[in-house]
């Protein structure tokens, strides 16, 4: 059974582990000792580690689990939207001190936020990895990294109807966490490296349509012009022959 390390056991990391715990064993990082104790009681091997944005007085001690891991999944934010470039550089330097010269499979959870908010259908080649600071820094250090540009994370308690939403006639670029886990598992099985994929559900209904579906409000049948950007996962579907478990965001809550 392969062993996966998740760096950043937050909302997404927890759901990836829960979705795949029957297939893989896990070691994870968390930022508090209380959370580490809870995870240890559940049979998950935790390490308390915080990848701060400032330059640490001394490098993070290497992850003692690193030699036993086959795969690393990085869920901590590595985008310029989460911090400035210099802080991002420090965060990635701290990360590299932690995992060293790891040569196994690596997955970086990036975002469809790398694409501009223009009315266009975007594919991976529209924005090169080298033009995105976080993606570039990670790939320069770990050329084998698979970069997954995730749409809006949905499923469980995350439903669009629970948020204050504007631009209701704009398309959604959402993905259910179960499909993220399924795609990672398939890529592990195929031993894929150095891939960049958009990860969004194939259907892109409007925000209004998604909210109405979640509130059990029947659409009037009026055809609404769908505005905004659409980030396409057609490359992933073609290359992986992946069939989405949740292809339409209108039904993520079912």
mmCIF file of N, CA and C in Angstrom, residues 12 109-115 117 120-124 147-154 171-184 187 196-205 210 229-238 240 242-250 252:
data_model
loop_
_atom_site.group_PDB
_atom_site.id
_atom_site.type_symbol
_atom_site.label_atom_id
_atom_site.label_comp_id
_atom_site.label_asym_id
_atom_site.label_seq_id
_atom_site.Cartn_x
_atom_site.Cartn_y
_atom_site.Cartn_z
ATOM 1 N N UNK A 12 -9.608 20.695 2.396
ATOM 2 C CA UNK A 12 -9.392 19.795 1.253
ATOM 3 C C UNK A 12 -8.547 18.593 1.652
ATOM 4 N N UNK A 109 -1.654 21.703 -5.281
ATOM 5 C CA UNK A 109 -3.014 22.189 -5.467
ATOM 6 C C UNK A 109 -2.968 23.690 -5.762
ATOM 7 N N UNK A 110 -3.034 24.018 -7.044
ATOM 8 C CA UNK A 110 -3.079 25.406 -7.479
ATOM 9 C C UNK A 110 -4.538 25.796 -7.683
ATOM 10 N N UNK A 111 -4.802 26.830 -8.458
ATOM 11 C CA UNK A 111 -6.157 27.362 -8.565
ATOM 12 C C UNK A 111 -6.444 27.881 -9.966
ATOM 13 N N UNK A 112 -7.712 27.808 -10.352
ATOM 14 C CA UNK A 112 -8.133 28.419 -11.609
ATOM 15 C C UNK A 112 -8.105 29.942 -11.510
ATOM 16 N N UNK A 113 -7.826 30.468 -10.328
ATOM 17 C CA UNK A 113 -7.649 31.902 -10.161
ATOM 18 C C UNK A 113 -6.460 32.454 -10.920
ATOM 19 N N UNK A 114 -5.601 31.572 -11.455
ATOM 20 C CA UNK A 114 -4.477 32.047 -12.270
ATOM 21 C C UNK A 114 -4.968 32.647 -13.588
ATOM 22 N N UNK A 115 -6.205 32.308 -13.978
ATOM 23 C CA UNK A 115 -6.744 32.827 -15.235
ATOM 24 C C UNK A 115 -7.473 34.147 -14.988
ATOM 25 N N UNK A 117 -10.207 37.230 -15.217
ATOM 26 C CA UNK A 117 -11.674 37.248 -15.241
ATOM 27 C C UNK A 117 -12.163 37.913 -16.524
ATOM 28 N N UNK A 120 -14.053 34.137 -21.624
ATOM 29 C CA UNK A 120 -13.277 33.260 -22.500
ATOM 30 C C UNK A 120 -13.292 31.853 -21.933
ATOM 31 N N UNK A 121 -13.114 30.859 -22.788
ATOM 32 C CA UNK A 121 -12.901 29.482 -22.350
ATOM 33 C C UNK A 121 -11.399 29.247 -22.261
ATOM 34 N N UNK A 122 -10.928 28.930 -21.045
ATOM 35 C CA UNK A 122 -9.495 28.801 -20.817
ATOM 36 C C UNK A 122 -9.062 27.340 -20.783
ATOM 37 N N UNK A 123 -7.933 27.077 -21.448
ATOM 38 C CA UNK A 123 -7.256 25.791 -21.342
ATOM 39 C C UNK A 123 -5.889 26.037 -20.700
ATOM 40 N N UNK A 124 -5.222 24.962 -20.338
ATOM 41 C CA UNK A 124 -3.976 25.071 -19.574
ATOM 42 C C UNK A 124 -2.917 25.908 -20.304
ATOM 43 N N UNK A 147 0.759 19.821 -11.357
ATOM 44 C CA UNK A 147 0.055 21.020 -10.920
ATOM 45 C C UNK A 147 -1.422 20.887 -11.282
ATOM 46 N N UNK A 148 -2.272 20.885 -10.269
ATOM 47 C CA UNK A 148 -3.710 20.792 -10.481
ATOM 48 C C UNK A 148 -4.332 22.150 -10.180
ATOM 49 N N UNK A 149 -4.847 22.787 -11.219
ATOM 50 C CA UNK A 149 -5.498 24.086 -11.068
ATOM 51 C C UNK A 149 -6.967 23.849 -10.751
ATOM 52 N N UNK A 150 -7.277 23.924 -9.469
ATOM 53 C CA UNK A 150 -8.598 23.535 -8.982
ATOM 54 C C UNK A 150 -9.601 24.668 -9.125
ATOM 55 N N UNK A 151 -10.820 24.299 -9.536
ATOM 56 C CA UNK A 151 -11.933 25.232 -9.487
ATOM 57 C C UNK A 151 -12.388 25.429 -8.054
ATOM 58 N N UNK A 152 -13.488 26.149 -7.872
ATOM 59 C CA UNK A 152 -14.019 26.381 -6.539
ATOM 60 C C UNK A 152 -14.329 25.082 -5.828
ATOM 61 N N UNK A 153 -13.813 24.913 -4.623
ATOM 62 C CA UNK A 153 -13.933 23.650 -3.890
ATOM 63 C C UNK A 153 -15.318 23.525 -3.287
ATOM 64 N N UNK A 154 -16.012 22.463 -3.656
ATOM 65 C CA UNK A 154 -17.386 22.282 -3.212
ATOM 66 C C UNK A 154 -17.622 20.856 -2.713
ATOM 67 N N UNK A 171 -20.908 32.088 -15.208
ATOM 68 C CA UNK A 171 -20.685 30.643 -15.093
ATOM 69 C C UNK A 171 -19.890 30.308 -13.840
ATOM 70 N N UNK A 172 -20.144 29.120 -13.290
ATOM 71 C CA UNK A 172 -19.318 28.623 -12.194
ATOM 72 C C UNK A 172 -18.220 27.724 -12.751
ATOM 73 N N UNK A 173 -17.089 27.748 -12.065
ATOM 74 C CA UNK A 173 -15.986 26.821 -12.345
ATOM 75 C C UNK A 173 -15.709 26.071 -11.051
ATOM 76 N N UNK A 174 -16.548 25.085 -10.772
ATOM 77 C CA UNK A 174 -16.508 24.384 -9.494
ATOM 78 C C UNK A 174 -16.052 22.942 -9.683
ATOM 79 N N UNK A 175 -15.613 22.359 -8.587
ATOM 80 C CA UNK A 175 -15.260 20.933 -8.594
ATOM 81 C C UNK A 175 -15.603 20.348 -7.227
ATOM 82 N N UNK A 176 -16.112 19.126 -7.241
ATOM 83 C CA UNK A 176 -16.416 18.416 -6.003
ATOM 84 C C UNK A 176 -15.136 17.757 -5.492
ATOM 85 N N UNK A 177 -14.935 17.813 -4.176
ATOM 86 C CA UNK A 177 -13.700 17.257 -3.606
ATOM 87 C C UNK A 177 -13.507 15.786 -3.942
ATOM 88 N N UNK A 178 -14.608 15.027 -4.122
ATOM 89 C CA UNK A 178 -14.483 13.601 -4.445
ATOM 90 C C UNK A 178 -13.793 13.399 -5.786
ATOM 91 N N UNK A 179 -14.022 14.315 -6.724
ATOM 92 C CA UNK A 179 -13.350 14.201 -8.017
ATOM 93 C C UNK A 179 -11.883 14.576 -7.925
ATOM 94 N N UNK A 180 -11.540 15.524 -7.067
ATOM 95 C CA UNK A 180 -10.122 15.836 -6.868
ATOM 96 C C UNK A 180 -9.389 14.594 -6.366
ATOM 97 N N UNK A 181 -9.970 13.927 -5.376
ATOM 98 C CA UNK A 181 -9.365 12.705 -4.839
ATOM 99 C C UNK A 181 -9.284 11.623 -5.907
ATOM 100 N N UNK A 182 -10.349 11.482 -6.708
ATOM 101 C CA UNK A 182 -10.356 10.463 -7.751
ATOM 102 C C UNK A 182 -9.306 10.715 -8.809
ATOM 103 N N UNK A 183 -9.119 11.962 -9.182
ATOM 104 C CA UNK A 183 -8.117 12.319 -10.193
ATOM 105 C C UNK A 183 -6.709 12.071 -9.659
ATOM 106 N N UNK A 184 -6.446 12.464 -8.417
ATOM 107 C CA UNK A 184 -5.136 12.203 -7.825
ATOM 108 C C UNK A 184 -4.854 10.709 -7.796
ATOM 109 N N UNK A 187 -3.951 9.415 -11.209
ATOM 110 C CA UNK A 187 -2.612 9.844 -11.607
ATOM 111 C C UNK A 187 -1.532 9.088 -10.847
ATOM 112 N N UNK A 196 0.171 19.381 -15.961
ATOM 113 C CA UNK A 196 -0.606 20.532 -15.505
ATOM 114 C C UNK A 196 -2.024 20.368 -16.016
ATOM 115 N N UNK A 197 -2.987 20.298 -15.091
ATOM 116 C CA UNK A 197 -4.381 20.074 -15.473
ATOM 117 C C UNK A 197 -5.295 21.094 -14.795
ATOM 118 N N UNK A 198 -6.272 21.580 -15.572
ATOM 119 C CA UNK A 198 -7.420 22.241 -14.968
ATOM 120 C C UNK A 198 -8.321 21.169 -14.380
ATOM 121 N N UNK A 199 -8.822 21.411 -13.173
ATOM 122 C CA UNK A 199 -9.704 20.445 -12.525
ATOM 123 C C UNK A 199 -11.011 21.161 -12.181
ATOM 124 N N UNK A 200 -11.949 21.107 -13.121
ATOM 125 C CA UNK A 200 -13.279 21.686 -12.940
ATOM 126 C C UNK A 200 -14.305 20.701 -13.475
ATOM 127 N N UNK A 201 -15.486 20.715 -12.896
ATOM 128 C CA UNK A 201 -16.564 19.879 -13.424
ATOM 129 C C UNK A 201 -16.840 20.287 -14.870
ATOM 130 N N UNK A 202 -17.162 19.319 -15.740
ATOM 131 C CA UNK A 202 -17.364 19.628 -17.158
ATOM 132 C C UNK A 202 -18.488 20.609 -17.437
ATOM 133 N N UNK A 203 -19.528 20.620 -16.613
ATOM 134 C CA UNK A 203 -20.654 21.543 -16.818
ATOM 135 C C UNK A 203 -20.373 22.881 -16.130
ATOM 136 N N UNK A 204 -20.790 23.971 -16.781
ATOM 137 C CA UNK A 204 -20.562 25.315 -16.247
ATOM 138 C C UNK A 204 -21.875 26.103 -16.236
ATOM 139 N N UNK A 205 -22.826 25.693 -15.407
ATOM 140 C CA UNK A 205 -24.076 26.453 -15.314
ATOM 141 C C UNK A 205 -23.829 27.810 -14.664
ATOM 142 N N UNK A 210 -27.222 27.119 -10.177
ATOM 143 C CA UNK A 210 -26.709 26.274 -9.093
ATOM 144 C C UNK A 210 -27.461 26.555 -7.797
ATOM 145 N N UNK A 229 -15.868 33.810 -17.383
ATOM 146 C CA UNK A 229 -14.901 32.835 -17.876
ATOM 147 C C UNK A 229 -15.359 31.408 -17.590
ATOM 148 N N UNK A 230 -14.886 30.488 -18.437
ATOM 149 C CA UNK A 230 -15.064 29.061 -18.205
ATOM 150 C C UNK A 230 -13.688 28.411 -18.297
ATOM 151 N N UNK A 231 -13.336 27.672 -17.267
ATOM 152 C CA UNK A 231 -12.048 26.968 -17.242
ATOM 153 C C UNK A 231 -12.320 25.508 -17.540
ATOM 154 N N UNK A 232 -11.768 25.030 -18.642
ATOM 155 C CA UNK A 232 -12.125 23.716 -19.174
ATOM 156 C C UNK A 232 -11.193 22.621 -18.675
ATOM 157 N N UNK A 233 -11.766 21.472 -18.371
ATOM 158 C CA UNK A 233 -10.987 20.296 -17.932
ATOM 159 C C UNK A 233 -10.890 19.248 -19.040
ATOM 160 N N UNK A 234 -11.084 19.660 -20.283
ATOM 161 C CA UNK A 234 -11.122 18.700 -21.394
ATOM 162 C C UNK A 234 -9.801 17.952 -21.574
ATOM 163 N N UNK A 235 -8.688 18.613 -21.275
ATOM 164 C CA UNK A 235 -7.381 17.942 -21.397
ATOM 165 C C UNK A 235 -7.279 16.780 -20.417
ATOM 166 N N UNK A 236 -7.662 17.024 -19.188
ATOM 167 C CA UNK A 236 -7.647 15.987 -18.157
ATOM 168 C C UNK A 236 -8.562 14.823 -18.544
ATOM 169 N N UNK A 237 -9.762 15.138 -18.986
ATOM 170 C CA UNK A 237 -10.727 14.092 -19.353
ATOM 171 C C UNK A 237 -10.179 13.234 -20.477
ATOM 172 N N UNK A 238 -9.547 13.868 -21.450
ATOM 173 C CA UNK A 238 -9.014 13.137 -22.601
ATOM 174 C C UNK A 238 -7.805 12.288 -22.230
ATOM 175 N N UNK A 240 -6.586 11.348 -19.193
ATOM 176 C CA UNK A 240 -6.773 10.371 -18.116
ATOM 177 C C UNK A 240 -7.938 9.427 -18.368
ATOM 178 N N UNK A 242 -10.827 10.191 -17.652
ATOM 179 C CA UNK A 242 -11.484 10.302 -16.354
ATOM 180 C C UNK A 242 -12.960 10.649 -16.528
ATOM 181 N N UNK A 243 -13.802 9.945 -15.788
ATOM 182 C CA UNK A 243 -15.243 10.208 -15.783
ATOM 183 C C UNK A 243 -15.585 10.847 -14.434
ATOM 184 N N UNK A 244 -16.052 12.077 -14.465
ATOM 185 C CA UNK A 244 -16.352 12.795 -13.232
ATOM 186 C C UNK A 244 -17.502 12.135 -12.476
ATOM 187 N N UNK A 245 -17.311 11.976 -11.169
ATOM 188 C CA UNK A 245 -18.387 11.486 -10.306
ATOM 189 C C UNK A 245 -19.486 12.540 -10.166
ATOM 190 N N UNK A 246 -19.074 13.808 -10.186
ATOM 191 C CA UNK A 246 -19.999 14.941 -10.058
ATOM 192 C C UNK A 246 -19.740 15.903 -11.226
ATOM 193 N N UNK A 247 -20.313 15.600 -12.397
ATOM 194 C CA UNK A 247 -20.012 16.413 -13.583
ATOM 195 C C UNK A 247 -20.747 17.741 -13.642
ATOM 196 N N UNK A 248 -21.792 17.916 -12.827
ATOM 197 C CA UNK A 248 -22.615 19.119 -12.911
ATOM 198 C C UNK A 248 -22.762 19.752 -11.532
ATOM 199 N N UNK A 249 -22.255 20.975 -11.342
ATOM 200 C CA UNK A 249 -22.325 21.625 -10.031
ATOM 201 C C UNK A 249 -23.742 21.819 -9.493
ATOM 202 N N UNK A 250 -24.757 21.755 -10.347
ATOM 203 C CA UNK A 250 -26.120 21.887 -9.852
ATOM 204 C C UNK A 250 -26.521 20.730 -8.941
ATOM 205 N N UNK A 252 -24.187 18.931 -6.894
ATOM 206 C CA UNK A 252 -23.161 18.609 -5.902
ATOM 207 C C UNK A 252 -23.760 18.310 -4.536
#
